[in-house]
PDB file of C-alpha atoms and ligand atoms in Angstrom:
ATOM      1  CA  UNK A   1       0.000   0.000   0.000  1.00 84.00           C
ATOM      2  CA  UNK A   2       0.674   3.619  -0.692  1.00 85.00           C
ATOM      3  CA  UNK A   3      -1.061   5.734   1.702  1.00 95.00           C
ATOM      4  CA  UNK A   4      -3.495   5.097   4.594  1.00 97.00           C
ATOM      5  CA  UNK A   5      -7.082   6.408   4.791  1.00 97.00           C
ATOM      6  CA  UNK A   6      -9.078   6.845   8.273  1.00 98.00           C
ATOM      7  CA  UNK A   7     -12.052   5.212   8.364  1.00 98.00           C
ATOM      8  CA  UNK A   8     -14.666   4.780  11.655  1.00 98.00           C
ATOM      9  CA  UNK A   9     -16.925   1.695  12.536  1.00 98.00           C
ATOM     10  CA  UNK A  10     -19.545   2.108  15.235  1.00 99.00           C
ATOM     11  CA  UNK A  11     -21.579  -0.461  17.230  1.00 98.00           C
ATOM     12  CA  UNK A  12     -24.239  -0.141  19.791  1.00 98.00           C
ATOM     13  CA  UNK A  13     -24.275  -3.068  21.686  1.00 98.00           C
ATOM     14  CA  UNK A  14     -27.330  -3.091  24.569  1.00 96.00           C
ATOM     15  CA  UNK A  15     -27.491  -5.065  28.099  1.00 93.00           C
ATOM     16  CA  UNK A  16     -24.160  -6.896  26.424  1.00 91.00           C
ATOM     17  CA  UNK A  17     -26.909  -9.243  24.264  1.00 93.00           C
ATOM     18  CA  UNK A  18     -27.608  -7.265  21.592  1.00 96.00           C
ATOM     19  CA  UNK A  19     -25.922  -5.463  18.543  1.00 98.00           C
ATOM     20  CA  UNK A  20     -27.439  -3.412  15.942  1.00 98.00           C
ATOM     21  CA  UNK A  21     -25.589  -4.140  12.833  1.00 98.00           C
ATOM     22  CA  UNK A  22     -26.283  -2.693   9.031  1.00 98.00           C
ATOM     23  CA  UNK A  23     -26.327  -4.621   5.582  1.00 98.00           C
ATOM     24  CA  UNK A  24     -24.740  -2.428   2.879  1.00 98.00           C
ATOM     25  CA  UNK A  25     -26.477  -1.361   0.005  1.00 98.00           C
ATOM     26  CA  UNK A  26     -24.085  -0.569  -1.786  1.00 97.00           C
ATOM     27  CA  UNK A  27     -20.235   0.355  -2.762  1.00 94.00           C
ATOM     28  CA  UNK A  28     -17.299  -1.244  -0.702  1.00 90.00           C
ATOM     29  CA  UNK A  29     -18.620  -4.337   1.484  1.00 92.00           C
ATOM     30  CA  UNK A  30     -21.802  -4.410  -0.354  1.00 96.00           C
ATOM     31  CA  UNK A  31     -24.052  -7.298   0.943  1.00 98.00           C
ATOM     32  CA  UNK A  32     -22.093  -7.968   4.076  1.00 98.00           C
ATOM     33  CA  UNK A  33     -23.632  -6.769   7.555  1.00 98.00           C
ATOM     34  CA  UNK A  34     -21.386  -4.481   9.540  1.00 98.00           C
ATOM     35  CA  UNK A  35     -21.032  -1.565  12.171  1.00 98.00           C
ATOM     36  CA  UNK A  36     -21.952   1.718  10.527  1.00 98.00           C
ATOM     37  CA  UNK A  37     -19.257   4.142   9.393  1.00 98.00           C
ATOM     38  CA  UNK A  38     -16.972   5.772   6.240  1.00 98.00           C
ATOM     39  CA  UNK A  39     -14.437   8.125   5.892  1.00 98.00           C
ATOM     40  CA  UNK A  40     -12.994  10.675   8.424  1.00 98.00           C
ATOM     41  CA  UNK A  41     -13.740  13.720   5.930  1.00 98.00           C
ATOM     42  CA  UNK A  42     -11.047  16.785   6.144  1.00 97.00           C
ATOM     43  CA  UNK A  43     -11.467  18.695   9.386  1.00 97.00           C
ATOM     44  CA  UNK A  44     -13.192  15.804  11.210  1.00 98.00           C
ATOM     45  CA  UNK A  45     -12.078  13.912  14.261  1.00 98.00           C
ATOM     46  CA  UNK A  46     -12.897  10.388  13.911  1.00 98.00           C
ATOM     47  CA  UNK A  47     -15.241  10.513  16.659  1.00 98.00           C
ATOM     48  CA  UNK A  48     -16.995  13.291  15.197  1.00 98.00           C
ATOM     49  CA  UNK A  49     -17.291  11.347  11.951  1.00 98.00           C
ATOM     50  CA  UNK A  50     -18.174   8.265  13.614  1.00 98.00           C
ATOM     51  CA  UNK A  51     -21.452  10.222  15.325  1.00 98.00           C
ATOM     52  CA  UNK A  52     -21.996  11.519  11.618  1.00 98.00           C
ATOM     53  CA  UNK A  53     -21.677   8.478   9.931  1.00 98.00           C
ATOM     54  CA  UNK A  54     -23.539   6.301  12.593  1.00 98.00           C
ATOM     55  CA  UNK A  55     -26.345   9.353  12.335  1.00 98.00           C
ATOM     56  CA  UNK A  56     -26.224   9.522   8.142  1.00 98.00           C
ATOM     57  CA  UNK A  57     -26.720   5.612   8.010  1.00 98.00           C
ATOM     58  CA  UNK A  58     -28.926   4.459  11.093  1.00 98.00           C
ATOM     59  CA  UNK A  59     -30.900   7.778  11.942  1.00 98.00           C
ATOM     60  CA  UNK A  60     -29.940   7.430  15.340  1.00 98.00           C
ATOM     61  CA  UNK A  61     -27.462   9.384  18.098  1.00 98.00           C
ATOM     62  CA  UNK A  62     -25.151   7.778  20.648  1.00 98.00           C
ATOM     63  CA  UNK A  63     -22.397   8.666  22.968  1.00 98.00           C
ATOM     64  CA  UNK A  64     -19.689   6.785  21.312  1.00 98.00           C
ATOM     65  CA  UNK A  65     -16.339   5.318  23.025  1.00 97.00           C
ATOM     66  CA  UNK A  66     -13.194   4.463  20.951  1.00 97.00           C
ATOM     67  CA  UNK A  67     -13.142   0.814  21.711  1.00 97.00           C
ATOM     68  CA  UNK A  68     -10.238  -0.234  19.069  1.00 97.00           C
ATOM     69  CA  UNK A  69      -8.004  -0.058  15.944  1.00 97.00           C
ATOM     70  CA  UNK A  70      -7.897  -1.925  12.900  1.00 98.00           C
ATOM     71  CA  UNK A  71      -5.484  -1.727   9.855  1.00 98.00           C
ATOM     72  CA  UNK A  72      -6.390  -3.611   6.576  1.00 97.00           C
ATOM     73  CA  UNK A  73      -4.345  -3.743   4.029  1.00 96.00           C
ATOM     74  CA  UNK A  74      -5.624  -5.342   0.290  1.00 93.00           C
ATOM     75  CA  UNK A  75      -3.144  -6.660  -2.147  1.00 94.00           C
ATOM     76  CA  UNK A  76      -2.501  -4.462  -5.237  1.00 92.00           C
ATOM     77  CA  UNK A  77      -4.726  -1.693  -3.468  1.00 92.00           C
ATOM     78  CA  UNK A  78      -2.925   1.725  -3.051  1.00 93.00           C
ATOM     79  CA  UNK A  79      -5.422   2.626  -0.159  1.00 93.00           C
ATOM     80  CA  UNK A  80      -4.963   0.765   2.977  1.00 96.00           C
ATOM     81  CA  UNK A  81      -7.419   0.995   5.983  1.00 96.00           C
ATOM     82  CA  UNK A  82      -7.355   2.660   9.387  1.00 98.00           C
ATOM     83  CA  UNK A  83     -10.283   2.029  11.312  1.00 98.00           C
ATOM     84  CA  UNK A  84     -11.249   3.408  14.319  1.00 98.00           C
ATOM     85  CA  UNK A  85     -13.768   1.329  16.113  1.00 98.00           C
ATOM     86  CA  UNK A  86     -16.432   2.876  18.537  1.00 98.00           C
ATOM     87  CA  UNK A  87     -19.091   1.434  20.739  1.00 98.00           C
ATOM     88  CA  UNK A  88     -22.115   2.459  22.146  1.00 98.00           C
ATOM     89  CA  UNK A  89     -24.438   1.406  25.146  1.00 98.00           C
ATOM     90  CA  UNK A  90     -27.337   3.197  24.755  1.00 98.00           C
ATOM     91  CA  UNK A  91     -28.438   5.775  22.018  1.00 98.00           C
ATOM     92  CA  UNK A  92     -31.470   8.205  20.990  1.00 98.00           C
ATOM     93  CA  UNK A  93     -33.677   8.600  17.866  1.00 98.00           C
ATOM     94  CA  UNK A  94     -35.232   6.310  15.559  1.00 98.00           C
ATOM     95  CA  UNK A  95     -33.784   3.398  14.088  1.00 98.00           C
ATOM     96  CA  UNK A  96     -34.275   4.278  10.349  1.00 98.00           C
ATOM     97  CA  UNK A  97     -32.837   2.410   7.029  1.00 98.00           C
ATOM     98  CA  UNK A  98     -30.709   4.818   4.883  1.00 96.00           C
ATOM     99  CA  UNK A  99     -29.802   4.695   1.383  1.00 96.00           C
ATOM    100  CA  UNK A 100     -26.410   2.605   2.302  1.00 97.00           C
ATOM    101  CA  UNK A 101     -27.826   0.786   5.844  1.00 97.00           C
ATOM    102  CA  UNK A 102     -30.274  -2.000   6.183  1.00 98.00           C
ATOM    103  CA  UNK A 103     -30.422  -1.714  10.067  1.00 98.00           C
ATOM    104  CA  UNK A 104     -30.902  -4.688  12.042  1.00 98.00           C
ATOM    105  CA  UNK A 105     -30.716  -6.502  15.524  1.00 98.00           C
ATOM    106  CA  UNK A 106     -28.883  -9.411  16.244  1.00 97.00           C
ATOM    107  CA  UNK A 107     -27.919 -11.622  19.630  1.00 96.00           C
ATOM    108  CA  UNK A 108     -24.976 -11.964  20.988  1.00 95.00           C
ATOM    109  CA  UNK A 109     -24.737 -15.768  21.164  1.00 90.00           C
ATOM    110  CA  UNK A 110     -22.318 -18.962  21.110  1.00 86.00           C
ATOM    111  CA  UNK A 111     -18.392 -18.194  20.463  1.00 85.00           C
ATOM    112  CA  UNK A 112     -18.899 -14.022  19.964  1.00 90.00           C
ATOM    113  CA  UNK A 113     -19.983 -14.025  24.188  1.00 86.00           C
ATOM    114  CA  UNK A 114     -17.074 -12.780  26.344  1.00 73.00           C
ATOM    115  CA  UNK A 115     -15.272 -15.912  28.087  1.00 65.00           C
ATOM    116  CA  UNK A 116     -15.024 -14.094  31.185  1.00 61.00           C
ATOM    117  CA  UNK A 117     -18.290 -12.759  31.652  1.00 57.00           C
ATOM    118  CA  UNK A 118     -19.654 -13.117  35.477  1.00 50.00           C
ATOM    119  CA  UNK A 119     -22.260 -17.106  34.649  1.00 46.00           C
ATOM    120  CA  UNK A 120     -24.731 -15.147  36.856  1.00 44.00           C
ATOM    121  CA  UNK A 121     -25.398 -12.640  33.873  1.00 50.00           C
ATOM    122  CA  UNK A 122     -25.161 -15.238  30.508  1.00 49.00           C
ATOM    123  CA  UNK A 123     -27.542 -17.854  32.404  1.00 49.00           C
ATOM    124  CA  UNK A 124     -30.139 -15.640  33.627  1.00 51.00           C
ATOM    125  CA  UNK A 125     -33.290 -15.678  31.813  1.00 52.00           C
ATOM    126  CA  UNK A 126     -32.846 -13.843  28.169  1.00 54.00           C
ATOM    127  CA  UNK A 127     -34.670 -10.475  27.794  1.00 58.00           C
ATOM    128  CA  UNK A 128     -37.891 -10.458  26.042  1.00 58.00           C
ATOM    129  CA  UNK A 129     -37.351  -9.976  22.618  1.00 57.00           C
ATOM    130  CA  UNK A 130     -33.742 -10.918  22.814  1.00 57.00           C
ATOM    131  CA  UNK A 131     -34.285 -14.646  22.427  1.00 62.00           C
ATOM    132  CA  UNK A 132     -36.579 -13.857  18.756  1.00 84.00           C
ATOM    133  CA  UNK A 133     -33.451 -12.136  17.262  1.00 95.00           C
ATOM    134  CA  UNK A 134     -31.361 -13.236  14.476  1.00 96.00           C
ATOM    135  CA  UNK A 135     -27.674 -14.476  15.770  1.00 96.00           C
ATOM    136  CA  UNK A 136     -24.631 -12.092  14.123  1.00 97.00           C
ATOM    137  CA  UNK A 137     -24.468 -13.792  10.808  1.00 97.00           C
ATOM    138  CA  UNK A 138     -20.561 -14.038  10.666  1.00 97.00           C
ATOM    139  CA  UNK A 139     -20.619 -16.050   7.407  1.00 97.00           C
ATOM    140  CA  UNK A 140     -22.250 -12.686   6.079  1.00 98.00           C
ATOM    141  CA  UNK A 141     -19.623 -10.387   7.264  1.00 98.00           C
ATOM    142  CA  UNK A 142     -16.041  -9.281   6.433  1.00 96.00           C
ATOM    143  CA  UNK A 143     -13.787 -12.485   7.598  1.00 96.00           C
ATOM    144  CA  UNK A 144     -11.439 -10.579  10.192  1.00 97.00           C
ATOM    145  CA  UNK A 145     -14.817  -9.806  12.563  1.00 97.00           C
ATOM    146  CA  UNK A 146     -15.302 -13.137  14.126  1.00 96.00           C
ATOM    147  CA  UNK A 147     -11.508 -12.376  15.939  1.00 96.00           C
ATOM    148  CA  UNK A 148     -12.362  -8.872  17.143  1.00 97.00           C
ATOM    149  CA  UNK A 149     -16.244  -8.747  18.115  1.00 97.00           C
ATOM    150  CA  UNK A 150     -15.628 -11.266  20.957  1.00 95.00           C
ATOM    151  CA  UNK A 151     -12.901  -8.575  22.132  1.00 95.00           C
ATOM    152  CA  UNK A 152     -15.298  -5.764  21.918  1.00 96.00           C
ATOM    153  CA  UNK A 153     -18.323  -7.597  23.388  1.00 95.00           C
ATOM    154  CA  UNK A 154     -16.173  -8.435  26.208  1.00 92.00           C
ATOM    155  CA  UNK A 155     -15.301  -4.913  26.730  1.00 92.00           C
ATOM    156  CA  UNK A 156     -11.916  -4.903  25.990  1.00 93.00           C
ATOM    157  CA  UNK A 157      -9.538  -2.330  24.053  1.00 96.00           C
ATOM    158  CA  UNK A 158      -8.164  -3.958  21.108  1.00 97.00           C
ATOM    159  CA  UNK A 159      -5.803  -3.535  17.937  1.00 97.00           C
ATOM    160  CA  UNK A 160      -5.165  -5.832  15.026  1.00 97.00           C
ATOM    161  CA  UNK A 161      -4.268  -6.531  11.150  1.00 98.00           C
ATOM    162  CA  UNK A 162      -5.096  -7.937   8.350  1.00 98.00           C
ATOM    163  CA  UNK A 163      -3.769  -8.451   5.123  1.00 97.00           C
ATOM    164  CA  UNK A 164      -6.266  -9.233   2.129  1.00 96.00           C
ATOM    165  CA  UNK A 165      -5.516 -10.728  -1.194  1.00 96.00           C
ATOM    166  CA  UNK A 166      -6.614  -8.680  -4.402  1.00 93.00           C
ATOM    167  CA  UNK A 167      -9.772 -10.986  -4.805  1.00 90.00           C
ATOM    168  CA  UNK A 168     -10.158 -10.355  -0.774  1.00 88.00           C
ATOM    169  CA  UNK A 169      -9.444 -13.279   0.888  1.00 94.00           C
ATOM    170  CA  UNK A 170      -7.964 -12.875   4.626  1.00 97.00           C
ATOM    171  CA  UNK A 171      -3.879 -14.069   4.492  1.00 97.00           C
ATOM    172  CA  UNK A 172      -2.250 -13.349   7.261  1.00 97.00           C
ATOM    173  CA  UNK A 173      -3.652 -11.319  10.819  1.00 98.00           C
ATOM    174  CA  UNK A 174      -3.223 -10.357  14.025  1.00 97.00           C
ATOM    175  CA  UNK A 175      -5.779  -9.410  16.561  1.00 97.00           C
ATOM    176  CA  UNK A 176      -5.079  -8.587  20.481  1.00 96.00           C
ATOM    177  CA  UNK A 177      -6.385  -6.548  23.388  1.00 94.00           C
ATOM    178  CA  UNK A 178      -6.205  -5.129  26.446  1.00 84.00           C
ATOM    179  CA  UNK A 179      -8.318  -4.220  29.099  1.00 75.00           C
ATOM    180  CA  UNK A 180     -10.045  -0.356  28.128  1.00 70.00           C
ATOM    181  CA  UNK A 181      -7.483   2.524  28.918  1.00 66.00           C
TER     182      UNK A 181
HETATM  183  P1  6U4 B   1     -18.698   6.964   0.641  1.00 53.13           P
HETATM  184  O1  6U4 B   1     -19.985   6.452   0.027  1.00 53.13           O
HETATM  185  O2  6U4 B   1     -17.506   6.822  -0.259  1.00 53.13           O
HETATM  186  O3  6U4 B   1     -18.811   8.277   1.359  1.00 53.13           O
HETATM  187  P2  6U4 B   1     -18.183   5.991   3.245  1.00 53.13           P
HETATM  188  O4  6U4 B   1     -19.479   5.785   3.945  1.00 53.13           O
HETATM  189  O5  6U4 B   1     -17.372   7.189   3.618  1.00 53.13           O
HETATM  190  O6  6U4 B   1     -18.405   5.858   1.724  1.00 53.13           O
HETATM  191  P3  6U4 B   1     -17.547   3.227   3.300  1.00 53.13           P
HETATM  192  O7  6U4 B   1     -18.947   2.904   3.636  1.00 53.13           O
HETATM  193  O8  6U4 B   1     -16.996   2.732   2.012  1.00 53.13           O
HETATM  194  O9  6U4 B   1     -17.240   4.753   3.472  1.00 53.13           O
HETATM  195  O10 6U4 B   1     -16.628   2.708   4.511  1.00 53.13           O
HETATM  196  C1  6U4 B   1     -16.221   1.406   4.587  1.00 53.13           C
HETATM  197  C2  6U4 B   1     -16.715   0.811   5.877  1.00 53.13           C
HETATM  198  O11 6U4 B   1     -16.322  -0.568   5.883  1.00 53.13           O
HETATM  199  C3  6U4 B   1     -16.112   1.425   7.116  1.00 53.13           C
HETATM  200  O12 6U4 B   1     -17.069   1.417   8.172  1.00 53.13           O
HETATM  201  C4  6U4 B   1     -14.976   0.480   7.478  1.00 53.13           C
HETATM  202  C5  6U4 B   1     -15.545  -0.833   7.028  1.00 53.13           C
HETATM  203  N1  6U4 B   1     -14.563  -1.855   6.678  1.00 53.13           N
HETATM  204  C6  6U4 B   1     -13.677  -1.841   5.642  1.00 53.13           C
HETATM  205  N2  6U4 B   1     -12.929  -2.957   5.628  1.00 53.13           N
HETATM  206  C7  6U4 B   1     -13.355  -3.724   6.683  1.00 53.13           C
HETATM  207  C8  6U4 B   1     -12.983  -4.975   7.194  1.00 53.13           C
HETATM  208  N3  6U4 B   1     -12.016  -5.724   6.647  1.00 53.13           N
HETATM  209  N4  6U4 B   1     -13.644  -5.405   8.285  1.00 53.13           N
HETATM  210  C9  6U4 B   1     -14.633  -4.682   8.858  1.00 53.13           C
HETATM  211  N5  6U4 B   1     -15.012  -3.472   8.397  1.00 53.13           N
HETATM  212  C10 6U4 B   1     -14.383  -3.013   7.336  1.00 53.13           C
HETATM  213  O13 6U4 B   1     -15.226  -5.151   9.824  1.00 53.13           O
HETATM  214 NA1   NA B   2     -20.285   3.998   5.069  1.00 53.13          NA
HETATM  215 NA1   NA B   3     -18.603   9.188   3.973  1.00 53.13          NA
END
């Protein structure tokens, strides 16, 4: 790669069982479910853009936390990716689809729950309404997620990499955390 471009992803994740994710419409990662996000534009913090983005594509407002940082790299691409990843617990507005967002909730279920989470909370009795969701449909998402949203669910700070090849299959990565800062 020649230069690196900033990009945000945003999830808001509620009572640690649920995650509202978004199937693009269209452009890069078309048909794959994600967090919501794009470019930092000029003048922009990432955070601000992340609120923007998260705003422009799900209709909705949330007090976002940096909860990580990702750098992809594609074979024969000049761009690589930096991608600031944020996290929400709670948010306001309306839930609405956008031109590039399908919004959507899933459970947190399986492999993707933290490890070390306290038995008392994963056995009690799911939510109403949580049990009826969809699980995250990993097999419908970009291949690097499965190793970072367990990190993130659990709450921890984490930073990886990934290198794609030009027809996007996952070669080589790296994905660790720590506990938040
Ligand atoms: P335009 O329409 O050009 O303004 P914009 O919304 O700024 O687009 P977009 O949607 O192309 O940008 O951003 C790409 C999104 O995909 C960002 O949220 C980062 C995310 N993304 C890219 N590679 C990823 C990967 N390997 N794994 C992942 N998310 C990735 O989970
Ligand atoms: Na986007
Ligand atoms: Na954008």
């Amino acid at each position: 790669y020649k230069n690196v471009k900033a990009y945000t992803n945003a999830f808001v994740i509620v009572d640690d069982t649920k995650v509202l994710l978004g199937l693009k419409k269209r452009g890069f990662g078309r048909g794959l479910w994600n967090g919501f996000g794009g470019k930092v534009d000029l003048g922009e913090t990432p955070l601000q853009a992340a609120v923007r983005e998260l705003e422009e594509e799900a209709g909705i407002t949330a007090p976002l936390e940096q909860c990580g940082t990702l750098f992809f790299a594609v074979d024969g691409v000049e761009a690589a990716f930096n991608i600031d990843v944020f996290r929400a617990h709670e948010y306001t507005g309306t839930i609405t689809e956008s031109d590039e967002m399908r919004p959507q909730w899933f459970s947190i279920q399986g492999d993707l729950l933290p490890p070390s989470k306290p038995s008392a909370t994963l056995d009690r009795a799911p939510q109403e309404g949580i049990a009826a969701l969809p699980p995250i449909p990993l097999e419908q998402m970009w291949a690097d997620d499965e190793f970072w949203l367990p990190l993130m669910f659990a709450r921890r700070y984490f930073v990886g990499r990934a290198d794609f090849s030009a027809d996007n299959k996952m070669l080589k990565w790296w994905f660790g955390a720590a506990p938040l800062p």
